XYZ file of C-alpha atoms in Angstrom:
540
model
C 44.499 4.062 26.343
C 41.323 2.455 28.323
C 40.350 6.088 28.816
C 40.771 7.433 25.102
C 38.976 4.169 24.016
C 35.907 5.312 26.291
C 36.145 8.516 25.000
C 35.995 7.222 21.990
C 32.962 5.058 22.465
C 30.723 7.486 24.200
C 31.821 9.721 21.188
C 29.908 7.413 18.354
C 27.271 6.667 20.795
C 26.290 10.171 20.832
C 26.876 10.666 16.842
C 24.778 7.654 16.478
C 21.733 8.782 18.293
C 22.048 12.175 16.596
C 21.813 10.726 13.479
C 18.659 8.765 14.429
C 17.531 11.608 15.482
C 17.876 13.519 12.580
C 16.592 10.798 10.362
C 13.289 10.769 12.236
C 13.224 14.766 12.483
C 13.427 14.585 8.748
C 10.575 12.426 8.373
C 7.387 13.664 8.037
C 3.894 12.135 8.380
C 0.884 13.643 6.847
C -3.053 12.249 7.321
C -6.261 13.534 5.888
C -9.077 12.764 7.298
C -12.857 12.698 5.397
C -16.240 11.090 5.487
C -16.477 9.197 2.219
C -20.085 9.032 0.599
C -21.052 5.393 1.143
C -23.732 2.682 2.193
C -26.243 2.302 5.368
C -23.173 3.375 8.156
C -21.106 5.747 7.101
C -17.177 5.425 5.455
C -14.565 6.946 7.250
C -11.531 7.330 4.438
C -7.595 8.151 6.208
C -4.801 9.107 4.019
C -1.846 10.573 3.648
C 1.810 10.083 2.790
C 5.573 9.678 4.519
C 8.314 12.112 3.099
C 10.841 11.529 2.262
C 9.090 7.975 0.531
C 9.738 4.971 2.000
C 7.852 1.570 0.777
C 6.529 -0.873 3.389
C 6.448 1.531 6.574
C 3.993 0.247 8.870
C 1.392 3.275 9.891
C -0.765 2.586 12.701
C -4.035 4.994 13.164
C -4.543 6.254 16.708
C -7.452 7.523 18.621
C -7.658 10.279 21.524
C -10.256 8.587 24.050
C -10.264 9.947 27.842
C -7.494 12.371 26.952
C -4.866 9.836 25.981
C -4.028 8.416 22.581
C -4.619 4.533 21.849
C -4.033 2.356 18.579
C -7.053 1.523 16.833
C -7.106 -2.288 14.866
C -6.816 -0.024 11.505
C -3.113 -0.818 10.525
C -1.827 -0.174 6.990
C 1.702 -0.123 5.045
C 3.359 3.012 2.604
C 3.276 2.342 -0.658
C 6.637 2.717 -2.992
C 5.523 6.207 -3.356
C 5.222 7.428 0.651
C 1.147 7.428 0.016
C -1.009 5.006 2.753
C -4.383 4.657 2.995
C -7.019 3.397 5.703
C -10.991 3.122 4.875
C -13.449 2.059 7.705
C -17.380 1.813 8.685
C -18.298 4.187 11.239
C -20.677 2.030 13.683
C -20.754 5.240 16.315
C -22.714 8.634 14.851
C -22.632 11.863 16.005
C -19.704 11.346 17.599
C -16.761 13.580 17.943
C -12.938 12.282 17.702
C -9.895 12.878 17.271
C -7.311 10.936 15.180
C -3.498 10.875 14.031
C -1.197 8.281 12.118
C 1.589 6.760 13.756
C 4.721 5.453 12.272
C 8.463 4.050 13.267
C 10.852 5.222 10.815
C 14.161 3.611 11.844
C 13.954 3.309 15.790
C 12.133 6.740 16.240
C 8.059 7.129 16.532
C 6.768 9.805 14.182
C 2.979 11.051 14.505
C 1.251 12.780 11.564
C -0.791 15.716 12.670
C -3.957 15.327 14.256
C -7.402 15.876 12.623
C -10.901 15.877 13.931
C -14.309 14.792 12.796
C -17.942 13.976 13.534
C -19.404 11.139 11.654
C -22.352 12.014 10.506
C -25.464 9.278 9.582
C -25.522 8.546 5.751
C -29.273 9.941 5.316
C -27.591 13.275 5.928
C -25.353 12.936 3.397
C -26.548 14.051 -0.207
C -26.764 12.099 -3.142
C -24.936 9.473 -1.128
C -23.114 6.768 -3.314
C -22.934 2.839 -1.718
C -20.236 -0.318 -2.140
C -23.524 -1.483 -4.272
C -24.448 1.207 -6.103
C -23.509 3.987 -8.175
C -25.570 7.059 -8.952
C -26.459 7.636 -12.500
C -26.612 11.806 -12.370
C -24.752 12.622 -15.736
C -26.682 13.385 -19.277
C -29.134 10.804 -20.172
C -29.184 9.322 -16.899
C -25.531 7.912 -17.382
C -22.864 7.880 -14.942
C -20.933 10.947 -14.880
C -16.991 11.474 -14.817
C -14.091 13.312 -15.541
C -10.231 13.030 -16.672
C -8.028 15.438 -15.547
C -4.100 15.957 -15.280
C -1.331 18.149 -14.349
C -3.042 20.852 -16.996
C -5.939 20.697 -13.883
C -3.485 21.749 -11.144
C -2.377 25.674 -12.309
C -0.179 26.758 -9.894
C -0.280 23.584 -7.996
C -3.783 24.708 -6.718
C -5.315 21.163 -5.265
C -9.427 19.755 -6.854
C -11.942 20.194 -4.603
C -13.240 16.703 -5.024
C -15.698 16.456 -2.613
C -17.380 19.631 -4.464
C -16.733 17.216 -8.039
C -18.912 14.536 -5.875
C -22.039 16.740 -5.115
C -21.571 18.221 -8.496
C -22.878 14.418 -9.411
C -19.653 13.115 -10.568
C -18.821 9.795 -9.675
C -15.681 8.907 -11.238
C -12.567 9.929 -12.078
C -9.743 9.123 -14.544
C -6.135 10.524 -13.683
C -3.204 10.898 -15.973
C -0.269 8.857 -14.110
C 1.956 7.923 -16.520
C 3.418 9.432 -19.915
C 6.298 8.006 -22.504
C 8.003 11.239 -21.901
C 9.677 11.564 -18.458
C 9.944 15.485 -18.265
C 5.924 14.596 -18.364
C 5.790 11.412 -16.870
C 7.208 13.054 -13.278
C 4.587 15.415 -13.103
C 1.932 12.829 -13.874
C 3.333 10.884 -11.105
C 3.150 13.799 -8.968
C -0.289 14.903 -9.288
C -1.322 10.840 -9.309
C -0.366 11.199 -5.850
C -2.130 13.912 -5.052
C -5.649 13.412 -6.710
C -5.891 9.464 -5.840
C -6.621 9.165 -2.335
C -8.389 12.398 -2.336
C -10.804 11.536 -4.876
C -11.593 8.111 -3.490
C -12.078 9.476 -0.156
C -14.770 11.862 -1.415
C -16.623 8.999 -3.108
C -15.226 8.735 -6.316
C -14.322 5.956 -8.096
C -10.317 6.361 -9.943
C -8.988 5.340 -13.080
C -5.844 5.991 -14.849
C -4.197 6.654 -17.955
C -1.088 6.502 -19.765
C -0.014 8.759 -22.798
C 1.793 7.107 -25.409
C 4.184 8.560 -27.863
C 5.235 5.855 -30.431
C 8.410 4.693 -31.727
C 10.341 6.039 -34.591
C 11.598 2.297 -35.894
C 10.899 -0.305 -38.825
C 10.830 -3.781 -37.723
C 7.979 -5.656 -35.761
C 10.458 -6.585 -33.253
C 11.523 -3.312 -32.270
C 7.916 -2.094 -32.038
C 7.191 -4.569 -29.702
C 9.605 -4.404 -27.419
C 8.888 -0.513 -27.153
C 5.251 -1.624 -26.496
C 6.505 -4.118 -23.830
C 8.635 -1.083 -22.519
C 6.222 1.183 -22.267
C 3.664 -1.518 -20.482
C 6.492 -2.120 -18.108
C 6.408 1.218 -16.893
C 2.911 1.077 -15.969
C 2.903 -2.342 -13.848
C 5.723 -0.311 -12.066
C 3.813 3.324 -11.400
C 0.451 0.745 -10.380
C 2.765 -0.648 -8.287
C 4.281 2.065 -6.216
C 1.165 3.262 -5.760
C 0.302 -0.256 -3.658
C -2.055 -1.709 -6.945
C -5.004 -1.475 -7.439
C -7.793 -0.990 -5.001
C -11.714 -1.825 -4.473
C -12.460 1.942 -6.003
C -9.736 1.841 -8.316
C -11.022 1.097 -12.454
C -8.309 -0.127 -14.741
C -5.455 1.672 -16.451
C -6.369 3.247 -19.799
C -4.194 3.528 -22.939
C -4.301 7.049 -24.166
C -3.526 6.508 -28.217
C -3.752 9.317 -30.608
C -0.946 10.137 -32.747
C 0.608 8.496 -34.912
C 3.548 10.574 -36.305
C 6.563 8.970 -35.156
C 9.495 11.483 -36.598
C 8.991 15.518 -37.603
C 10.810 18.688 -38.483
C 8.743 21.682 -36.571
C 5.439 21.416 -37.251
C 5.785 19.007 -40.234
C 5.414 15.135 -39.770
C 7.858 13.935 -41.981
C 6.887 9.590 -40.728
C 3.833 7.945 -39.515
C 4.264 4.598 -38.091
C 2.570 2.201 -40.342
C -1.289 0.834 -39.566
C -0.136 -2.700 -38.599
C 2.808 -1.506 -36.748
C 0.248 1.087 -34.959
C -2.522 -2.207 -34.216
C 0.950 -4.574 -33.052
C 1.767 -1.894 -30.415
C -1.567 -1.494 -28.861
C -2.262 -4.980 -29.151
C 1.358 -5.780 -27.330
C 0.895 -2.885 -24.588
C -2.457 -3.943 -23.638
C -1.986 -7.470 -23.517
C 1.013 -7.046 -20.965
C -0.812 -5.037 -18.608
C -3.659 -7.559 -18.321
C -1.702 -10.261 -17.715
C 0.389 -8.162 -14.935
C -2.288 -6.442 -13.392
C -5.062 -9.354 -13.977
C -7.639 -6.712 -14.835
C -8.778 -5.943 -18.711
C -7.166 -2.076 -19.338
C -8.699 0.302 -21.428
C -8.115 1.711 -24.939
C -8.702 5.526 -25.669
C -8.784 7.573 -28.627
C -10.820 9.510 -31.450
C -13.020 7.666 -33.998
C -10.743 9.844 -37.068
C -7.759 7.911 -35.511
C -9.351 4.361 -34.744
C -10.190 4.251 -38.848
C -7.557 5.745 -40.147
C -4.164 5.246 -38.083
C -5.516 1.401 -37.032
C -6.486 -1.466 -38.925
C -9.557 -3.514 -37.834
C -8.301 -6.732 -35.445
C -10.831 -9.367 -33.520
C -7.742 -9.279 -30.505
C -7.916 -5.575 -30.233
C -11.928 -5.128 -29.685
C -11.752 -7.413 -26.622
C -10.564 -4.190 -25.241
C -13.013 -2.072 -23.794
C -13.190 1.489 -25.772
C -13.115 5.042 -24.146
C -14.319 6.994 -27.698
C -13.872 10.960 -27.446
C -15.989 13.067 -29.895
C -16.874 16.322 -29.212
C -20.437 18.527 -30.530
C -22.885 15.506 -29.893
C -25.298 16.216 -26.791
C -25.571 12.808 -24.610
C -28.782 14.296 -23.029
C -30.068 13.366 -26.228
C -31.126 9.895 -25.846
C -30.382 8.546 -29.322
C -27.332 10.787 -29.514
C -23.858 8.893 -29.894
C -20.309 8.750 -30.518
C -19.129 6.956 -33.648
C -20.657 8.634 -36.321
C -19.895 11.285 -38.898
C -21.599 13.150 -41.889
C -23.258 10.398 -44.243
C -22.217 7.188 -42.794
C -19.608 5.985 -39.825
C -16.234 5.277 -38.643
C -15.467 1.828 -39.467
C -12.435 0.533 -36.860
C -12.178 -2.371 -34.466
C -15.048 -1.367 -32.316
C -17.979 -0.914 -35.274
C -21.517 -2.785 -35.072
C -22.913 -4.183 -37.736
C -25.252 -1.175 -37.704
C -22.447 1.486 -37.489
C -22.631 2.290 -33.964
C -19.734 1.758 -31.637
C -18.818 -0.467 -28.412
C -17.553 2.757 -26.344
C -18.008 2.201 -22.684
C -17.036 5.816 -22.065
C -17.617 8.299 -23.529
C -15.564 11.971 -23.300
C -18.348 13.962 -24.899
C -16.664 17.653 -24.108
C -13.462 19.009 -23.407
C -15.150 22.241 -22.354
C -16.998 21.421 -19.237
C -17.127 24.041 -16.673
C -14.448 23.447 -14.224
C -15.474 25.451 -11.403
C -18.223 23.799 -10.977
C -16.748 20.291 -9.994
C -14.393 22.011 -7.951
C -11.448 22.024 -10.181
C -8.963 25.300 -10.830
C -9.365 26.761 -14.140
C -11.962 27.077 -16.932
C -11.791 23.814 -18.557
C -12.319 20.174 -17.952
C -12.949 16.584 -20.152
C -16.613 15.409 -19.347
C -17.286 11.768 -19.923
C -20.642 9.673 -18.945
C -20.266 5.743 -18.622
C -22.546 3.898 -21.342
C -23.569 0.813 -19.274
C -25.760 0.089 -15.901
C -24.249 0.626 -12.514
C -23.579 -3.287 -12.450
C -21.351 -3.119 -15.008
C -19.648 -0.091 -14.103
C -18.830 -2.293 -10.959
C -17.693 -5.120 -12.976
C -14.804 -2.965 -14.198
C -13.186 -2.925 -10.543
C -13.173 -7.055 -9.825
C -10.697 -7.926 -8.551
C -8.008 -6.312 -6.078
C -3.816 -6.560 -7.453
C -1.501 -6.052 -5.142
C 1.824 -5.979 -6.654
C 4.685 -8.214 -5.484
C 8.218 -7.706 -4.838
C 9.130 -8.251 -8.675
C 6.408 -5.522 -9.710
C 8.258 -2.428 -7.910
C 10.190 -0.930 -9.891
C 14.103 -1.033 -9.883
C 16.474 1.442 -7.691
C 19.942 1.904 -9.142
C 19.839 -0.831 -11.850
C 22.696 -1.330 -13.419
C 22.647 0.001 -17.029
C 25.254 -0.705 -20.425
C 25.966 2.085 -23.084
C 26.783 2.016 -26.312
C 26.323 4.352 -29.111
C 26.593 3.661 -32.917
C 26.401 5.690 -36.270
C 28.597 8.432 -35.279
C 28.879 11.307 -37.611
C 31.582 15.094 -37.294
C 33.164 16.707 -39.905
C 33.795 20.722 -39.203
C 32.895 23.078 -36.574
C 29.823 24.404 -38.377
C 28.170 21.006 -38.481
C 26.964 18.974 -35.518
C 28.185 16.045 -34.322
C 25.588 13.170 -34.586
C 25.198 10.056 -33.049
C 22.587 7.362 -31.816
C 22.740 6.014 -28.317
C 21.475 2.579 -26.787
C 21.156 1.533 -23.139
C 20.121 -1.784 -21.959
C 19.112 -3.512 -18.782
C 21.472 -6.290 -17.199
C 18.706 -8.975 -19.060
C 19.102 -6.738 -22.679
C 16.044 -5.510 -22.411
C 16.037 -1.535 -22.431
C 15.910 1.367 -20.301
C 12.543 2.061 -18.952
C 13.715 5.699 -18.145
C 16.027 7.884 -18.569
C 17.573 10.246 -21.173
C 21.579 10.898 -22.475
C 23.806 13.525 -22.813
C 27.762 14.581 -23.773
C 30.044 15.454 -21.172
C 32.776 17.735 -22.345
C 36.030 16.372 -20.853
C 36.838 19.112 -17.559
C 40.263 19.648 -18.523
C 39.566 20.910 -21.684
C 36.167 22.856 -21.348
C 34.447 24.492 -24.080
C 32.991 27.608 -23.911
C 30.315 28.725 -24.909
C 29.488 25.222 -23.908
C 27.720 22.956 -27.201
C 23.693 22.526 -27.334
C 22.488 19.029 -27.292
C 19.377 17.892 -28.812
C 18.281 14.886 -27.992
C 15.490 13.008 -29.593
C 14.113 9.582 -28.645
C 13.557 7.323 -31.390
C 12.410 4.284 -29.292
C 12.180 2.902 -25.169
C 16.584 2.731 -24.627
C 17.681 4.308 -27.684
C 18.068 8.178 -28.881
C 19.237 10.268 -31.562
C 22.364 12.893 -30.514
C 22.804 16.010 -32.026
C 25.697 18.344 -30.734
C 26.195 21.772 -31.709
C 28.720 24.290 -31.074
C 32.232 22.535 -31.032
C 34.957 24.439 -32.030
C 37.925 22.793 -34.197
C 40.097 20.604 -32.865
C 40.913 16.842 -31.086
C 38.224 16.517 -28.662
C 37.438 13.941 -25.731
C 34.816 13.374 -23.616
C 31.635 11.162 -22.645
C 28.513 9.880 -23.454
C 26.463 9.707 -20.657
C 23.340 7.824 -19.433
C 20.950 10.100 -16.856
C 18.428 8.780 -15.204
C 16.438 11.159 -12.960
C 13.807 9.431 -11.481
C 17.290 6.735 -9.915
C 15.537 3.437 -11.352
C 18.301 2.890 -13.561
C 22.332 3.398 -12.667
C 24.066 5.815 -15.143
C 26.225 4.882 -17.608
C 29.069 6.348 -19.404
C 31.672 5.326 -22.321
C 34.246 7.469 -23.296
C 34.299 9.526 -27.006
C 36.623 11.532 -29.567
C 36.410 12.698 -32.500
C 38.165 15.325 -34.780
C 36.488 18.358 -36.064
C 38.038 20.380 -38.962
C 38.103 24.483 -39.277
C 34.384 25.479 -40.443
C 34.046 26.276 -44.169
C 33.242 29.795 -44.974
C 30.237 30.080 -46.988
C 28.565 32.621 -48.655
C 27.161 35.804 -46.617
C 23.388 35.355 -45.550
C 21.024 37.419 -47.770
C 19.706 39.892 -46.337
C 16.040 39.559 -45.282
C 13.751 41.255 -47.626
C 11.086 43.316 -45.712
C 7.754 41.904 -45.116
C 4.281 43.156 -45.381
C 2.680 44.000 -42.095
C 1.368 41.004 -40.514
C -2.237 40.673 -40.470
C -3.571 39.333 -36.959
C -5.173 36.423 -37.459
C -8.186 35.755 -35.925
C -9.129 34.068 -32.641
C -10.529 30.477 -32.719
C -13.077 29.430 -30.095
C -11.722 25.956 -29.309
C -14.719 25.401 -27.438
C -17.227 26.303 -30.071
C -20.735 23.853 -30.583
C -19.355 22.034 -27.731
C -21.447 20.851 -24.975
C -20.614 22.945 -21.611
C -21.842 21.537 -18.755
């Protein structure tokens, strides 16, 4: 017995120290390495990321001096994301090293791979940025910049940022969040990707998120989508460790109002005040999460005619687009149209506006800034380099209560049900809540067909969100009879548990109408002809 006990013993010993090691073999540790642009000694920027992500992973940077490898005093920790960053002043030039990244993931070492550089003085550096200044090299002496997204990244080919940098950019604004989540994962994606790289070739970062709005009535219900929507912001700022000293503040991209359509056709606009009440509710939420004032962006045509003027609203600062207006010219700006201006929350007195960006093309030449692809948005800052500076006060790092959620548990229940006969969908709206009633942040629902009594060809689902937690389902395709099954809660990104509650419903023979007329022929179509989307815009 002592003997099959031992046996025993020695047996999980060995499947225990397999499984470490296979937990650290699957672990990977990745660093870039790149002389950042900056004062009188030069910046040394470190980055990289730990996949699979872990938060909180301690990653030590290591030298090679005399041959052997040694920890430097440059210590950092992973982000919720994987991502870790390390920036330092070079005191030694012209000197050639080697580095790697270090990291214990469960009781196992990893090392990233190893990269080598020589630090270079500053003076060789051109048109070398500083902590204390920032180059004005855009159109009419402004400070130039750029937004890009996933739409920058064909084929997953990476921006050549430090090419965007000599180009005379000096900032950079990066989609990383979106109400959709189909959109919102690839934003989060490419956020990783373009952050750390950009900073570490001397440009500053800012981000945006894309709102869609909510298809409800009530003031209530459009701010708690607004509150919702903020929430998943503080969260994506979080796992990406907070904000930073070359990090600007999050931006609120806000430019359509049609809340409800069929095809191209918007059949509801949310309401002006309704439209103001979200904005006013989103932005107010991040700022007091984040402590630093966010950003609102849109078009003039939108600011007057989707938004009502508010006092609360233009303590935002204003990204204005408008295309077809030269900022080399020095009394050139935004705000303006044909025989007077746009009157909205951000009009003077003598019908300019308070933009303090300005995305003047959406046609810049991408190649040149080192970006895949033909196009890119342009943008120039309107005030002095102080004040550009001013935006980035202030450095948030996000506590415990900040991260977002794994595995929350979630509640279903779904209202409003409608099924008659199998030529008709079944239709039904769906709500899921957070353990505090508050709703999902993420996530999407579905039917599941009961396995022991499949249907084939299996029923389409459309699925259409009508707020943050609740959605409109349409099913298609079920044959007569008594059916059972589920609806479902999915969340993909794992912040929130799923959810189920069980369904039935009845659905009678389908009626046989009338036979569908037969198409009449149609006149060949003429081609219509191509429109230059770029056309009287500024390409630079």
């Amino acid at each position: 017995m002592k003997r099959v006990a031992a046996i025993l013993a020695l047996s999980l010993a060995i499947i225990s120290l397999q499984t470490v090691a296979i937990n650290a073999a699957i672990s990977k540790l990745t660093m870039t390495l790149k002389q950042t642009p900056g004062g009188a000694e030069p910046i040394v920027t470190l980055y990289g990321s730990l996949k699979p992500a872990k938060s909180g992973i301690k990653v030590s940077v290591q030298i090679q001096l005399n041959g052997k490898w040694q920890d430097t005093r440059f210590t950092t920790k992973t982000a919720k994301v994987g991502t870790w960053q390390v920036i330092a002043v070079a005191t030694a030039l012209d000197a050639k090293v080697k580095y790697r990244a270090k990291a214990k993931v469960g009781s196992k070492y990893i090392y990233s791979n190893i990269r080598e550089i020589t630090v270079r003085a500053s003076a060789e550096i051109s048109n070398a940025s500083s902590v204390a200044m920032v180059d004005q090299l855009g159109p009419g002496g402004r400070i130039h910049g750029a937004d890009i997204s996933r739409w920058q990244h064909p084929n997953d080919a990476p921006i050549e940022f430090t090419k965007m940098h000599a180009a005379g950019m000096r900032f950079v604004m990066i989609k990383a969040s979106d109400t959709r989540d189909d959109t919102d994962a690839l934003s989060l994606k490419y956020v990783i990707m373009d952050r750390s790289a950009a900073q570490a070739a001397g440009l500053y970062t800012g981000f945006y998120h894309y709102a869609v709005l909510p298809n409800v009535k009530t003031d209530e219900q459009v701010i708690i989508d607004a509150q919702t929507q903020a929430q998943k912001v503080v969260w994506r700022i979080g796992a990406l460790g907070g904000f930073n000293e070359r990090d600007l503040p999050y931006a609120l991209d806000l430019e359509n109002n049609c809340v409800a359509a069929s095809g191209k056709t918007c059949t509801r606009y949310l309401p002006k005040a309704q439209i103001t009440l979200w904005a006013k509710t989103f932005l107010k939420l991040v700022k007091e999460k984040t402590g630093r004032t966010p950003i609102i962006y849109s078009y003039p045509s939108f600011l007057e005619g989707a938004m009502v003027r508010d006092d609360e609203l233009r303590q935002y600062p204003l990204w204005l687009a408008q295309y077809a207006i030269d900022p080399a010219d020095p009394i050139a700006q935004p705000g303006l149209k044909e025989g007077g201006c746009y009157v909205h929350s951000w009009t003077t007195a003598n019908c300019s506006s308070q933009w303090i960006i300005w995305q003047y093309s959406s046609c810049g030449i991408a190649p040149k800034y080192g970006v895949p692809g033909s196009r890119l948005d342009l943008n120039v800052f309107r005030g002095t380099p102080s004040s550009f500076l001013d935006l980035i006060k202030g450095v948030w790092v996000p506590e415990v209560a900040d991260q977002m959620p794994k595995q929350e548990p979630s509640s279903l229940t779904y209202k409003n049900i409608k099924f008659s006969t199998a030529d008709k969908p079944v239709s039904l709206e769906v709500d899921v809540i957070r353990p505090d009633g508050r709703p999902v942040v993420t996530g999407t629902v579905r039917f599941y067909v009961n396995s022991l009594t499949p249907i084939n060809p299996k029923p389409v689902q459309t699925v259409v969100r009508s707020t943050s937690g609740s959605w409109k389902l349409s099913i298609k395709g079920i044959p007569a009879g008594l059916w059972a099954g589920q609806i479902g809660f999915i969340d993909a990104t794992g912040t929130h548990a799923d959810s189920k509650a069980p369904i039935e419903f009845a659905i009678g023979e389908a009626v046989e109408g009338s036979p569908a007329p037969t198409p009449k022929p149609s006149a060949t179509a003429t081609k219509k002809p191509t429109t230059d989307g770029c056309r009287n815009q500024i390409k630079n």
